[in-house]
Amino acid sequence: MILVSESVQLKEGGPAMVVTGYASGMVECSWYDGYSVRREAFREEELCALNAEQDQLVS
């Protein structure tokens, strides 16, 4: 189970994101893309949790 405020990443790769909530069975995430804060919802199966060390490597 992924918790709100946890750092996650898509299993296929991509930026480190922060879980901001849940809606309609989807996990809502936000991340900074270098220009602005982006937000999108993903299925939990698409995401994996990052530990603090991995989060620093991805950022």
Short mmCIF file of C-alpha atoms in Angstrom, two decimals:
data_model
loop_
_atom_site.label_atom_id
_atom_site.label_comp_id
_atom_site.label_asym_id
_atom_site.label_seq_id
_atom_site.Cartn_x
_atom_site.Cartn_y
_atom_site.Cartn_z
CA MET A 1 0.00 0.00 0.00
CA ILE A 2 1.36 3.38 -1.02
CA LEU A 3 0.73 6.18 1.47
CA VAL A 4 0.09 9.91 1.02
CA SER A 5 3.38 11.91 1.09
CA GLU A 6 5.40 8.85 0.01
CA SER A 7 7.89 9.21 -2.85
CA VAL A 8 7.08 6.98 -5.82
CA GLN A 9 8.11 6.39 -9.40
CA LEU A 10 6.49 4.66 -12.34
CA LYS A 11 7.75 1.08 -12.60
CA GLU A 12 8.77 1.80 -16.21
CA GLY A 13 10.85 4.80 -15.03
CA GLY A 14 10.36 8.53 -14.90
CA PRO A 15 10.61 11.32 -12.34
CA ALA A 16 10.30 10.90 -8.59
CA MET A 17 6.79 11.93 -7.55
CA VAL A 18 4.99 12.57 -4.27
CA VAL A 19 1.65 10.92 -3.55
CA THR A 20 -0.87 13.67 -2.79
CA GLY A 21 -4.03 11.60 -2.40
CA TYR A 22 -6.43 8.98 -3.73
CA ALA A 23 -9.51 9.46 -5.91
CA SER A 24 -11.72 6.96 -7.73
CA GLY A 25 -9.27 4.14 -7.05
CA MET A 26 -6.37 6.08 -8.54
CA VAL A 27 -3.24 7.39 -6.82
CA GLU A 28 -2.81 11.14 -7.31
CA CYS A 29 0.81 12.26 -7.68
CA SER A 30 2.65 15.53 -8.21
CA TRP A 31 6.19 16.33 -9.32
CA TYR A 32 8.25 19.26 -10.61
CA ASP A 33 9.26 18.90 -14.26
CA GLY A 34 11.80 21.74 -14.30
CA TYR A 35 9.22 24.33 -15.34
CA SER A 36 6.11 23.76 -13.24
CA VAL A 37 4.43 21.38 -10.83
CA ARG A 38 2.68 18.57 -12.70
CA ARG A 39 -0.16 16.43 -11.39
CA GLU A 40 -1.55 13.15 -12.65
CA ALA A 41 -3.37 10.07 -11.36
CA PHE A 42 -2.01 6.53 -11.82
CA ARG A 43 -3.12 3.01 -10.96
CA GLU A 44 -1.29 1.76 -7.88
CA GLU A 45 0.04 -1.23 -9.87
CA GLU A 46 1.96 1.21 -12.12
CA LEU A 47 3.92 2.70 -9.20
CA CYS A 48 6.73 1.61 -6.91
CA ALA A 49 7.81 3.27 -3.68
CA LEU A 50 11.21 4.97 -3.56
CA ASN A 51 13.37 4.96 -0.49
CA ALA A 52 15.23 8.18 0.45
CA GLU A 53 18.44 7.08 -1.31
CA GLN A 54 16.67 6.26 -4.58
CA ASP A 55 14.74 9.56 -4.42
CA GLN A 56 18.01 11.53 -4.31
CA LEU A 57 19.46 9.57 -7.23
CA VAL A 58 16.42 10.19 -9.46
CA SER A 59 16.05 13.91 -8.65
#
